[in-house]
PDB file of C-alpha atoms and ligand atoms in Angstrom:
ATOM      1  CA  MET A   1     108.524 -19.523-286.219  1.00 97.00           C
ATOM      2  CA  THR A   2     105.686 -20.357-283.855  1.00 98.00           C
ATOM      3  CA  HIS A   3     102.189 -19.068-284.563  1.00 98.00           C
ATOM      4  CA  ALA A   4     102.465 -16.813-281.483  1.00 98.00           C
ATOM      5  CA  GLU A   5     105.666 -15.300-282.869  1.00 98.00           C
ATOM      6  CA  ILE A   6     103.953 -14.779-286.223  1.00 99.00           C
ATOM      7  CA  ASP A   7     100.996 -13.065-284.510  1.00 98.00           C
ATOM      8  CA  ALA A   8     103.358 -10.671-282.729  1.00 98.00           C
ATOM      9  CA  LEU A   9     105.348  -9.974-285.904  1.00 98.00           C
ATOM     10  CA  VAL A  10     102.248  -9.274-288.008  1.00 99.00           C
ATOM     11  CA  LYS A  11     100.695  -7.062-285.323  1.00 98.00           C
ATOM     12  CA  GLY A  12     103.888  -4.988-285.561  1.00 98.00           C
ATOM     13  CA  PHE A  13     103.605  -4.725-289.362  1.00 98.00           C
ATOM     14  CA  ILE A  14      99.872  -4.043-289.630  1.00 98.00           C
ATOM     15  CA  VAL A  15      98.773  -2.399-286.355  1.00 98.00           C
ATOM     16  CA  ASP A  16     101.759  -0.916-284.504  1.00 98.00           C
ATOM     17  CA  ALA A  17     103.167   0.615-287.684  1.00 98.00           C
ATOM     18  CA  ALA A  18     100.130   2.897-288.048  1.00 98.00           C
ATOM     19  CA  THR A  19     100.889   6.612-287.629  1.00 98.00           C
ATOM     20  CA  ALA A  20      97.355   7.782-288.465  1.00 98.00           C
ATOM     21  CA  PRO A  21      93.906   6.459-287.491  1.00 98.00           C
ATOM     22  CA  ALA A  22      93.195   3.157-289.246  1.00 98.00           C
ATOM     23  CA  ASN A  23      89.873   1.981-290.606  1.00 98.00           C
ATOM     24  CA  PRO A  24      89.166  -0.537-287.834  1.00 98.00           C
ATOM     25  CA  ARG A  25      87.289  -3.057-289.998  1.00 98.00           C
ATOM     26  CA  VAL A  26      89.987  -3.063-292.667  1.00 98.00           C
ATOM     27  CA  GLN A  27      92.716  -3.287-290.049  1.00 98.00           C
ATOM     28  CA  GLN A  28      90.975  -6.208-288.348  1.00 98.00           C
ATOM     29  CA  ALA A  29      90.532  -8.115-291.598  1.00 99.00           C
ATOM     30  CA  VAL A  30      94.047  -7.442-292.929  1.00 99.00           C
ATOM     31  CA  LEU A  31      95.638  -8.363-289.600  1.00 99.00           C
ATOM     32  CA  ARG A  32      93.835 -11.689-289.639  1.00 99.00           C
ATOM     33  CA  LEU A  33      94.376 -12.485-293.306  1.00 99.00           C
ATOM     34  CA  VAL A  34      98.103 -11.604-293.276  1.00 99.00           C
ATOM     35  CA  SER A  35      98.635 -13.619-290.092  1.00 98.00           C
ATOM     36  CA  ASP A  36      96.858 -16.604-291.623  1.00 98.00           C
ATOM     37  CA  LEU A  37      98.907 -16.272-294.816  1.00 99.00           C
ATOM     38  CA  PHE A  38     102.190 -16.148-292.912  1.00 99.00           C
ATOM     39  CA  LYS A  39     101.156 -19.191-290.868  1.00 99.00           C
ATOM     40  CA  ALA A  40     100.377 -21.092-294.061  1.00 98.00           C
ATOM     41  CA  ILE A  41     103.798 -20.159-295.486  1.00 99.00           C
ATOM     42  CA  GLU A  42     105.436 -21.340-292.279  1.00 98.00           C
ATOM     43  CA  ASP A  43     103.459 -24.565-291.867  1.00 98.00           C
ATOM     44  CA  LEU A  44     103.757 -25.619-295.516  1.00 98.00           C
ATOM     45  CA  ASP A  45     107.331 -24.282-295.792  1.00 98.00           C
ATOM     46  CA  LEU A  46     106.289 -22.433-298.945  1.00 98.00           C
ATOM     47  CA  GLN A  47     109.433 -21.295-300.752  1.00 99.00           C
ATOM     48  CA  PRO A  48     109.914 -17.682-301.909  1.00 98.00           C
ATOM     49  CA  SER A  49     109.568 -18.720-305.561  1.00 98.00           C
ATOM     50  CA  GLU A  50     106.264 -20.385-304.744  1.00 98.00           C
ATOM     51  CA  VAL A  51     104.981 -17.268-302.978  1.00 98.00           C
ATOM     52  CA  TRP A  52     105.881 -15.095-305.986  1.00 98.00           C
ATOM     53  CA  THR A  53     104.232 -17.606-308.307  1.00 98.00           C
ATOM     54  CA  GLY A  54     101.062 -17.228-306.251  1.00 98.00           C
ATOM     55  CA  LEU A  55     101.166 -13.431-306.372  1.00 98.00           C
ATOM     56  CA  GLU A  56     101.735 -13.470-310.121  1.00 98.00           C
ATOM     57  CA  TYR A  57      98.814 -15.894-310.480  1.00 98.00           C
ATOM     58  CA  LEU A  58      96.504 -13.491-308.639  1.00 98.00           C
ATOM     59  CA  ALA A  59      97.810 -10.519-310.613  1.00 98.00           C
ATOM     60  CA  ARG A  60      97.012 -12.231-313.899  1.00 98.00           C
ATOM     61  CA  ALA A  61      93.649 -13.495-312.703  1.00 98.00           C
ATOM     62  CA  GLY A  62      92.767  -9.919-311.716  1.00 98.00           C
ATOM     63  CA  ALA A  63      94.021  -8.420-314.978  1.00 98.00           C
ATOM     64  CA  SER A  64      91.829 -10.841-316.958  1.00 97.00           C
ATOM     65  CA  HIS A  65      88.825 -10.254-314.676  1.00 97.00           C
ATOM     66  CA  GLU A  66      88.658 -13.865-313.553  1.00 98.00           C
ATOM     67  CA  LEU A  67      88.554 -13.364-309.784  1.00 98.00           C
ATOM     68  CA  GLY A  68      84.755 -13.471-310.067  1.00 98.00           C
ATOM     69  CA  LEU A  69      85.099 -16.927-311.627  1.00 98.00           C
ATOM     70  CA  ILE A  70      87.692 -18.245-309.178  1.00 98.00           C
ATOM     71  CA  ALA A  71      85.335 -17.291-306.317  1.00 98.00           C
ATOM     72  CA  PRO A  72      82.648 -19.834-307.302  1.00 98.00           C
ATOM     73  CA  GLY A  73      85.303 -22.311-308.449  1.00 98.00           C
ATOM     74  CA  ILE A  74      86.897 -22.564-304.996  1.00 98.00           C
ATOM     75  CA  GLY A  75      83.472 -22.630-303.325  1.00 98.00           C
ATOM     76  CA  LEU A  76      83.822 -19.131-301.857  1.00 98.00           C
ATOM     77  CA  GLU A  77      80.527 -17.943-303.340  1.00 98.00           C
ATOM     78  CA  ARG A  78      78.743 -21.081-302.094  1.00 98.00           C
ATOM     79  CA  PHE A  79      80.267 -20.588-298.649  1.00 98.00           C
ATOM     80  CA  LEU A  80      78.819 -17.068-298.429  1.00 98.00           C
ATOM     81  CA  ASP A  81      75.388 -18.538-299.268  1.00 98.00           C
ATOM     82  CA  ILE A  82      75.728 -21.191-296.570  1.00 98.00           C
ATOM     83  CA  ARG A  83      76.461 -18.428-294.048  1.00 98.00           C
ATOM     84  CA  THR A  84      73.418 -16.406-295.149  1.00 98.00           C
ATOM     85  CA  ASP A  85      71.258 -19.548-294.955  1.00 98.00           C
ATOM     86  CA  GLU A  86      72.509 -20.121-291.394  1.00 98.00           C
ATOM     87  CA  ALA A  87      71.816 -16.536-290.376  1.00 97.00           C
ATOM     88  CA  GLU A  88      68.271 -16.794-291.757  1.00 98.00           C
ATOM     89  CA  ALA A  89      67.613 -20.158-290.083  1.00 97.00           C
ATOM     90  CA  LYS A  90      68.702 -18.706-286.716  1.00 97.00           C
ATOM     91  CA  LEU A  91      66.087 -15.985-287.113  1.00 97.00           C
ATOM     92  CA  GLY A  92      63.397 -18.496-288.060  1.00 96.00           C
ATOM     93  CA  LEU A  93      63.402 -17.313-291.672  1.00 97.00           C
ATOM     94  CA  THR A  94      62.635 -20.601-293.404  1.00 96.00           C
ATOM     95  CA  GLY A  95      60.397 -21.991-296.115  1.00 96.00           C
ATOM     96  CA  GLY A  96      61.549 -19.828-298.998  1.00 98.00           C
ATOM     97  CA  THR A  97      62.873 -21.024-302.337  1.00 98.00           C
ATOM     98  CA  PRO A  98      66.506 -22.069-301.783  1.00 98.00           C
ATOM     99  CA  ARG A  99      69.054 -19.433-302.740  1.00 98.00           C
ATOM    100  CA  THR A 100      72.069 -20.196-304.823  1.00 98.00           C
ATOM    101  CA  ILE A 101      74.975 -18.185-306.106  1.00 98.00           C
ATOM    102  CA  GLU A 102      74.684 -15.212-308.460  1.00 98.00           C
ATOM    103  CA  GLY A 103      77.843 -15.938-310.433  1.00 98.00           C
ATOM    104  CA  PRO A 104      79.816 -13.308-312.346  1.00 98.00           C
ATOM    105  CA  LEU A 105      77.635 -12.865-315.437  1.00 98.00           C
ATOM    106  CA  TYR A 106      74.632 -10.712-314.464  1.00 98.00           C
ATOM    107  CA  VAL A 107      74.148  -7.479-316.411  1.00 98.00           C
ATOM    108  CA  ALA A 108      71.879  -4.724-315.078  1.00 98.00           C
ATOM    109  CA  GLY A 109      69.482  -2.817-317.306  1.00 98.00           C
ATOM    110  CA  ALA A 110      67.689  -5.605-319.190  1.00 98.00           C
ATOM    111  CA  PRO A 111      64.356  -4.746-320.880  1.00 98.00           C
ATOM    112  CA  GLU A 112      61.318  -4.889-318.593  1.00 98.00           C
ATOM    113  CA  SER A 113      57.852  -6.189-319.339  1.00 98.00           C
ATOM    114  CA  GLU A 114      54.742  -7.236-317.445  1.00 98.00           C
ATOM    115  CA  GLY A 115      53.705 -10.857-317.107  1.00 98.00           C
ATOM    116  CA  PHE A 116      55.540 -12.240-320.126  1.00 98.00           C
ATOM    117  CA  ALA A 117      58.755 -11.822-322.076  1.00 98.00           C
ATOM    118  CA  ARG A 118      60.540 -13.579-324.872  1.00 98.00           C
ATOM    119  CA  LEU A 119      64.219 -13.792-323.891  1.00 98.00           C
ATOM    120  CA  ASP A 120      65.886 -15.076-327.057  1.00 98.00           C
ATOM    121  CA  ASP A 121      66.488 -12.950-330.144  1.00 98.00           C
ATOM    122  CA  GLY A 122      65.607 -15.836-332.456  1.00 98.00           C
ATOM    123  CA  SER A 123      69.173 -16.322-333.727  1.00 98.00           C
ATOM    124  CA  GLU A 124      69.360 -19.880-332.367  1.00 98.00           C
ATOM    125  CA  ALA A 125      65.681 -20.738-332.773  1.00 93.00           C
ATOM    126  CA  ASP A 126      66.341 -23.399-335.457  1.00 92.00           C
ATOM    127  CA  LYS A 127      69.127 -25.162-333.560  1.00 96.00           C
ATOM    128  CA  GLY A 128      67.685 -25.017-330.065  1.00 96.00           C
ATOM    129  CA  GLU A 129      64.680 -26.351-328.228  1.00 98.00           C
ATOM    130  CA  VAL A 130      62.016 -23.766-327.424  1.00 98.00           C
ATOM    131  CA  LEU A 131      61.437 -23.381-323.692  1.00 98.00           C
ATOM    132  CA  PHE A 132      58.443 -21.957-321.870  1.00 98.00           C
ATOM    133  CA  MET A 133      58.913 -21.410-318.166  1.00 99.00           C
ATOM    134  CA  GLN A 134      56.170 -20.103-315.890  1.00 99.00           C
ATOM    135  CA  GLY A 135      55.018 -19.886-312.322  1.00 99.00           C
ATOM    136  CA  THR A 136      53.848 -17.751-309.433  1.00 99.00           C
ATOM    137  CA  VAL A 137      55.827 -15.604-307.013  1.00 99.00           C
ATOM    138  CA  TYR A 138      54.492 -16.082-303.473  1.00 99.00           C
ATOM    139  CA  GLY A 139      55.028 -13.729-300.554  1.00 98.00           C
ATOM    140  CA  ALA A 140      55.810 -14.568-296.925  1.00 98.00           C
ATOM    141  CA  ASP A 141      52.073 -14.877-296.149  1.00 97.00           C
ATOM    142  CA  GLY A 142      51.731 -17.582-298.809  1.00 98.00           C
ATOM    143  CA  ARG A 143      49.717 -15.359-301.146  1.00 98.00           C
ATOM    144  CA  PRO A 144      50.663 -14.595-304.761  1.00 98.00           C
ATOM    145  CA  LEU A 145      52.643 -11.379-305.157  1.00 98.00           C
ATOM    146  CA  PRO A 146      51.617  -9.091-308.028  1.00 98.00           C
ATOM    147  CA  ASN A 147      54.267  -6.585-309.141  1.00 98.00           C
ATOM    148  CA  ALA A 148      57.255  -8.674-308.065  1.00 98.00           C
ATOM    149  CA  ARG A 149      60.419  -8.268-310.168  1.00 98.00           C
ATOM    150  CA  VAL A 150      61.718 -11.441-311.789  1.00 99.00           C
ATOM    151  CA  GLU A 151      65.116 -10.810-313.365  1.00 99.00           C
ATOM    152  CA  VAL A 152      66.215 -13.730-315.498  1.00 99.00           C
ATOM    153  CA  TRP A 153      69.417 -14.468-317.414  1.00 99.00           C
ATOM    154  CA  HIS A 154      70.966 -17.536-318.993  1.00 99.00           C
ATOM    155  CA  ALA A 155      73.473 -18.822-321.523  1.00 99.00           C
ATOM    156  CA  ASN A 156      72.903 -19.584-325.199  1.00 98.00           C
ATOM    157  CA  LEU A 157      73.499 -22.899-326.987  1.00 98.00           C
ATOM    158  CA  MET A 158      77.262 -22.331-326.714  1.00 98.00           C
ATOM    159  CA  GLY A 159      77.066 -21.838-322.947  1.00 98.00           C
ATOM    160  CA  SER A 160      77.898 -18.132-323.466  1.00 98.00           C
ATOM    161  CA  TYR A 161      76.235 -15.033-322.022  1.00 98.00           C
ATOM    162  CA  SER A 162      75.347 -11.913-323.966  1.00 98.00           C
ATOM    163  CA  TYR A 163      77.407  -8.779-323.139  1.00 98.00           C
ATOM    164  CA  PHE A 164      80.409 -10.935-322.184  1.00 98.00           C
ATOM    165  CA  ASP A 165      80.081 -12.698-325.551  1.00 98.00           C
ATOM    166  CA  LYS A 166      80.099  -9.760-327.962  1.00 98.00           C
ATOM    167  CA  SER A 167      78.812 -11.926-330.815  1.00 98.00           C
ATOM    168  CA  GLN A 168      75.326 -11.928-329.225  1.00 98.00           C
ATOM    169  CA  SER A 169      72.793  -9.129-329.525  1.00 98.00           C
ATOM    170  CA  PRO A 170      72.481  -6.776-326.524  1.00 98.00           C
ATOM    171  CA  PHE A 171      70.464  -8.343-323.678  1.00 98.00           C
ATOM    172  CA  ASN A 172      69.916 -11.591-325.560  1.00 98.00           C
ATOM    173  CA  LEU A 173      68.605 -14.092-322.966  1.00 99.00           C
ATOM    174  CA  ARG A 174      68.237 -11.366-320.315  1.00 99.00           C
ATOM    175  CA  ARG A 175      64.954  -9.782-319.209  1.00 99.00           C
ATOM    176  CA  THR A 176      63.063  -8.375-316.243  1.00 99.00           C
ATOM    177  CA  ILE A 177      59.473  -9.575-315.894  1.00 99.00           C
ATOM    178  CA  ILE A 178      57.050  -7.911-313.493  1.00 99.00           C
ATOM    179  CA  THR A 179      54.499 -10.416-312.168  1.00 99.00           C
ATOM    180  CA  ASP A 180      50.887  -9.865-313.218  1.00 98.00           C
ATOM    181  CA  ALA A 181      47.828  -9.287-310.990  1.00 98.00           C
ATOM    182  CA  ASN A 182      47.908 -12.977-310.006  1.00 98.00           C
ATOM    183  CA  GLY A 183      51.619 -12.998-309.185  1.00 98.00           C
ATOM    184  CA  ARG A 184      52.381 -14.916-312.389  1.00 99.00           C
ATOM    185  CA  TYR A 185      55.371 -14.709-314.703  1.00 99.00           C
ATOM    186  CA  GLN A 186      56.059 -16.534-317.920  1.00 99.00           C
ATOM    187  CA  PHE A 187      58.807 -16.415-320.495  1.00 99.00           C
ATOM    188  CA  ARG A 188      59.656 -17.990-323.789  1.00 98.00           C
ATOM    189  CA  SER A 189      63.283 -18.772-324.536  1.00 98.00           C
ATOM    190  CA  ILE A 190      65.528 -21.627-325.657  1.00 98.00           C
ATOM    191  CA  VAL A 191      66.816 -24.415-323.406  1.00 98.00           C
ATOM    192  CA  PRO A 192      70.349 -23.256-322.510  1.00 98.00           C
ATOM    193  CA  MET A 193      73.556 -25.289-322.602  1.00 98.00           C
ATOM    194  CA  GLY A 194      76.054 -25.539-319.745  1.00 98.00           C
ATOM    195  CA  TYR A 195      78.930 -23.125-319.218  1.00 98.00           C
ATOM    196  CA  ALA A 196      82.606 -24.080-319.324  1.00 98.00           C
ATOM    197  CA  CYS A 197      85.440 -21.932-317.949  1.00 98.00           C
ATOM    198  CA  PRO A 198      87.643 -20.308-320.609  1.00 98.00           C
ATOM    199  CA  PRO A 199      90.103 -23.132-321.393  1.00 98.00           C
ATOM    200  CA  ASN A 200      93.161 -20.859-321.359  1.00 98.00           C
ATOM    201  CA  GLY A 201      92.148 -18.689-318.429  1.00 98.00           C
ATOM    202  CA  SER A 202      93.416 -18.408-314.862  1.00 98.00           C
ATOM    203  CA  THR A 203      90.495 -20.320-313.361  1.00 98.00           C
ATOM    204  CA  GLN A 204      90.917 -23.334-315.611  1.00 98.00           C
ATOM    205  CA  ARG A 205      94.683 -23.269-314.977  1.00 98.00           C
ATOM    206  CA  LEU A 206      94.010 -23.630-311.253  1.00 98.00           C
ATOM    207  CA  LEU A 207      91.304 -26.272-311.774  1.00 99.00           C
ATOM    208  CA  ASP A 208      93.703 -28.305-313.929  1.00 98.00           C
ATOM    209  CA  LEU A 209      96.281 -28.264-311.131  1.00 98.00           C
ATOM    210  CA  LEU A 210      93.588 -29.452-308.724  1.00 98.00           C
ATOM    211  CA  GLY A 211      92.456 -32.254-311.038  1.00 98.00           C
ATOM    212  CA  ARG A 212      89.033 -30.630-311.457  1.00 98.00           C
ATOM    213  CA  HIS A 213      86.839 -29.773-314.440  1.00 98.00           C
ATOM    214  CA  GLY A 214      85.424 -26.295-315.056  1.00 98.00           C
ATOM    215  CA  ASN A 215      81.903 -27.149-316.210  1.00 98.00           C
ATOM    216  CA  ARG A 216      78.508 -26.063-315.000  1.00 99.00           C
ATOM    217  CA  PRO A 217      75.254 -27.896-315.723  1.00 98.00           C
ATOM    218  CA  ALA A 218      72.787 -25.940-317.887  1.00 98.00           C
ATOM    219  CA  HIS A 219      70.989 -23.455-315.625  1.00 99.00           C
ATOM    220  CA  ILE A 220      68.864 -20.305-315.526  1.00 99.00           C
ATOM    221  CA  HIS A 221      69.576 -17.445-313.106  1.00 99.00           C
ATOM    222  CA  PHE A 222      67.032 -15.349-311.201  1.00 99.00           C
ATOM    223  CA  PHE A 223      66.818 -12.344-308.943  1.00 98.00           C
ATOM    224  CA  VAL A 224      63.314 -12.151-307.462  1.00 99.00           C
ATOM    225  CA  SER A 225      62.419  -9.071-305.458  1.00 98.00           C
ATOM    226  CA  ALA A 226      59.305  -7.474-304.013  1.00 98.00           C
ATOM    227  CA  GLY A 227      58.548  -4.816-301.391  1.00 97.00           C
ATOM    228  CA  GLY A 228      58.797  -6.070-297.797  1.00 97.00           C
ATOM    229  CA  HIS A 229      60.626  -9.225-298.865  1.00 98.00           C
ATOM    230  CA  ARG A 230      64.201 -10.433-298.930  1.00 98.00           C
ATOM    231  CA  LYS A 231      65.727 -10.425-302.376  1.00 98.00           C
ATOM    232  CA  LEU A 232      66.093 -13.979-303.677  1.00 98.00           C
ATOM    233  CA  THR A 233      69.142 -14.862-305.763  1.00 98.00           C
ATOM    234  CA  THR A 234      68.802 -18.311-307.255  1.00 99.00           C
ATOM    235  CA  GLN A 235      69.056 -20.577-310.280  1.00 99.00           C
ATOM    236  CA  ILE A 236      67.233 -23.603-311.611  1.00 99.00           C
ATOM    237  CA  ASN A 237      69.096 -26.423-313.315  1.00 98.00           C
ATOM    238  CA  ILE A 238      68.010 -28.243-316.458  1.00 98.00           C
ATOM    239  CA  ASP A 239      67.267 -31.792-315.327  1.00 98.00           C
ATOM    240  CA  GLY A 240      69.208 -34.539-317.064  1.00 97.00           C
ATOM    241  CA  ASP A 241      72.401 -32.524-317.582  1.00 98.00           C
ATOM    242  CA  ALA A 242      75.536 -34.675-317.205  1.00 98.00           C
ATOM    243  CA  TYR A 243      77.009 -32.137-314.757  1.00 98.00           C
ATOM    244  CA  LEU A 244      73.807 -31.721-312.722  1.00 98.00           C
ATOM    245  CA  TRP A 245      75.444 -32.760-309.435  1.00 98.00           C
ATOM    246  CA  GLU A 246      79.031 -32.015-310.481  1.00 98.00           C
ATOM    247  CA  ASP A 247      78.853 -28.264-310.884  1.00 98.00           C
ATOM    248  CA  PHE A 248      82.331 -26.703-310.697  1.00 98.00           C
ATOM    249  CA  ALA A 249      80.645 -23.747-308.940  1.00 98.00           C
ATOM    250  CA  PHE A 250      78.757 -25.877-306.356  1.00 98.00           C
ATOM    251  CA  ALA A 251      75.415 -24.169-307.066  1.00 98.00           C
ATOM    252  CA  SER A 252      73.160 -27.224-307.558  1.00 98.00           C
ATOM    253  CA  ARG A 253      70.673 -27.665-304.742  1.00 98.00           C
ATOM    254  CA  GLU A 254      67.769 -29.889-303.871  1.00 97.00           C
ATOM    255  CA  GLY A 255      64.623 -27.967-304.743  1.00 98.00           C
ATOM    256  CA  LEU A 256      66.187 -26.191-307.726  1.00 99.00           C
ATOM    257  CA  VAL A 257      65.832 -28.967-310.305  1.00 98.00           C
ATOM    258  CA  PRO A 258      62.262 -28.682-311.585  1.00 99.00           C
ATOM    259  CA  ALA A 259      60.782 -31.265-313.925  1.00 98.00           C
ATOM    260  CA  ILE A 260      61.180 -30.351-317.587  1.00 98.00           C
ATOM    261  CA  GLU A 261      58.267 -31.526-319.669  1.00 98.00           C
ATOM    262  CA  ARG A 262      58.321 -32.113-323.420  1.00 98.00           C
ATOM    263  CA  ILE A 263      55.087 -31.000-325.014  1.00 98.00           C
ATOM    264  CA  ALA A 264      54.079 -32.254-328.433  1.00 98.00           C
ATOM    265  CA  GLU A 265      50.244 -32.142-328.487  1.00 97.00           C
ATOM    266  CA  PRO A 266      49.134 -30.474-331.720  1.00 97.00           C
ATOM    267  CA  ALA A 267      46.602 -28.313-329.865  1.00 97.00           C
ATOM    268  CA  GLU A 268      49.313 -26.968-327.504  1.00 97.00           C
ATOM    269  CA  LEU A 269      51.725 -26.364-330.394  1.00 97.00           C
ATOM    270  CA  ALA A 270      49.028 -24.506-332.302  1.00 97.00           C
ATOM    271  CA  ARG A 271      48.254 -22.341-329.276  1.00 97.00           C
ATOM    272  CA  LYS A 272      51.918 -21.326-329.142  1.00 96.00           C
ATOM    273  CA  ALA A 273      52.247 -21.006-332.933  1.00 96.00           C
ATOM    274  CA  LEU A 274      54.989 -23.656-332.916  1.00 96.00           C
ATOM    275  CA  THR A 275      55.591 -26.444-335.409  1.00 95.00           C
ATOM    276  CA  ARG A 276      57.964 -28.510-333.252  1.00 96.00           C
ATOM    277  CA  PRO A 277      57.632 -29.928-329.700  1.00 97.00           C
ATOM    278  CA  PHE A 278      58.828 -27.611-326.959  1.00 98.00           C
ATOM    279  CA  ALA A 279      60.085 -27.859-323.384  1.00 98.00           C
ATOM    280  CA  SER A 280      58.105 -26.523-320.447  1.00 98.00           C
ATOM    281  CA  ILE A 281      59.110 -25.851-316.841  1.00 99.00           C
ATOM    282  CA  ASP A 282      56.736 -24.845-314.032  1.00 99.00           C
ATOM    283  CA  PHE A 283      58.491 -23.206-311.120  1.00 99.00           C
ATOM    284  CA  ASP A 284      57.151 -21.044-308.289  1.00 99.00           C
ATOM    285  CA  PHE A 285      59.248 -18.682-306.178  1.00 99.00           C
ATOM    286  CA  ARG A 286      58.602 -18.259-302.443  1.00 98.00           C
ATOM    287  CA  LEU A 287      60.077 -15.145-300.870  1.00 98.00           C
ATOM    288  CA  LEU A 288      60.950 -14.601-297.217  1.00 98.00           C
ATOM    289  CA  ALA A 289      59.783 -11.556-295.293  1.00 97.00           C
ATOM    290  CA  GLU A 290      62.360  -8.795-294.811  1.00 96.00           C
ATOM    291  CA  HIS A 291      63.795  -8.834-291.321  1.00 94.00           C
ATOM    292  CA  VAL A 292      65.511  -5.901-289.598  1.00 92.00           C
ATOM    293  CA  THR A 293      68.365  -7.832-287.989  1.00 93.00           C
ATOM    294  CA  ALA A 294      69.049 -10.320-290.786  1.00 94.00           C
ATOM    295  CA  PRO A 295      72.142  -9.666-292.912  1.00 93.00           C
ATOM    296  CA  THR A 296      70.966  -7.990-296.089  1.00 94.00           C
ATOM    297  CA  ALA A 297      70.128 -10.245-299.015  1.00 95.00           C
ATOM    298  CA  GLU A 298      70.917  -7.322-301.342  1.00 95.00           C
ATOM    299  CA  VAL A 299      74.589  -8.059-301.917  1.00 96.00           C
ATOM    300  CA  GLU A 300      76.778  -5.236-303.192  1.00 96.00           C
ATOM    301  CA  ARG A 301      79.344  -6.372-305.719  1.00 96.00           C
ATOM    302  CA  PRO A 302      80.738  -5.070-308.965  1.00 93.00           C
ATOM    303  CA  ARG A 303      78.271  -5.813-311.738  1.00 97.00           C
ATOM    304  CA  ALA A 304      78.152  -4.983-315.408  1.00 95.00           C
ATOM    305  CA  ALA A 305      75.452  -2.589-316.602  1.00 95.00           C
ATOM    306  CA  ALA A 306      74.438  -1.936-320.180  1.00 92.00           C
TER     307      ALA A 306
HETATM  308  C1  LIG B 401      78.268 -19.110-314.933  1.00 68.31           C
HETATM  309  O1  LIG B 401      77.315 -19.091-315.869  1.00 68.31           O
HETATM  310  C2  LIG B 401      77.893 -19.085-313.657  1.00 68.31           C
HETATM  311  O2  LIG B 401      76.579 -19.053-313.422  1.00 68.31           O
HETATM  312  C3  LIG B 401      78.819 -19.144-312.628  1.00 68.31           C
HETATM  313  C4  LIG B 401      78.390 -19.204-311.220  1.00 68.31           C
HETATM  314  C5  LIG B 401      80.156 -19.171-312.923  1.00 68.31           C
HETATM  315  C6  LIG B 401      80.541 -19.162-314.220  1.00 68.31           C
HETATM  316  C7  LIG B 401      79.609 -19.127-315.223  1.00 68.31           C
HETATM  317 FE1  LIG B 402      75.432 -18.884-315.171  1.00 68.31          FE
END
């Protein structure tokens, strides 16, 4: 069939078949997506067995809650960021800390504290490297922002996230820190390890067929929010990771790889009550002003809450 014939056929199925008022946005999107699917089937001469294989793949991926992992894996989540970046640039909203994808592993409801938090429960303290990370949250006027919310979450030494990994204590490696009077935050944790897709899951099955790996470099996630400012969703990467610029989720960005310092001076160790050298990262967040016509930076999506 020609594409014009497909367009006419699909309009009959999706639009003309309606006998009650349609939701116009849903109708518009479904019309387009079904037409594009049919055109792909036609152009690639996809066979019926192949189409059913694809549907079964999606059914299984959904049943095992892996659609949120396929989205970053095929670059869909990165693509949505690129579009938001473009929309902001068009409105002259520039100069903020680069955004990067949220990923599927945030959990709402983490413990809150002011200025400082320790993220790790101590269970991996012997095996891991202690990390201190600190900085200032700046507002659109370039001044430090007291009372900003810094939500932080990261993986443990196995690359696993609490809540999804039931062997970890609740909210291990997850906290909300409210910046102090000088706009400062600091946390103590352990240097995380990189994440790998479940080896027997739907996402890895697809990646295998594409000749791709399913690894992420070690990283730390943030939501940073403050009144009058656009919510920032971002991550920093741990410099030196083998996958730093080969992230299966395409989240690595210039400006999000801060220097990681190793500190061993006895006086510094004593001040932190540590007996071994530790890692330290300084990183400031710069927020953009909220803007009435910009697409919202507060993305609605299903999220776990504990
Ligand atoms: C992660 O930890 C993550 O951040 C993303 C984007 C996908 C899978 C695991
Ligand atoms: Fe992650």
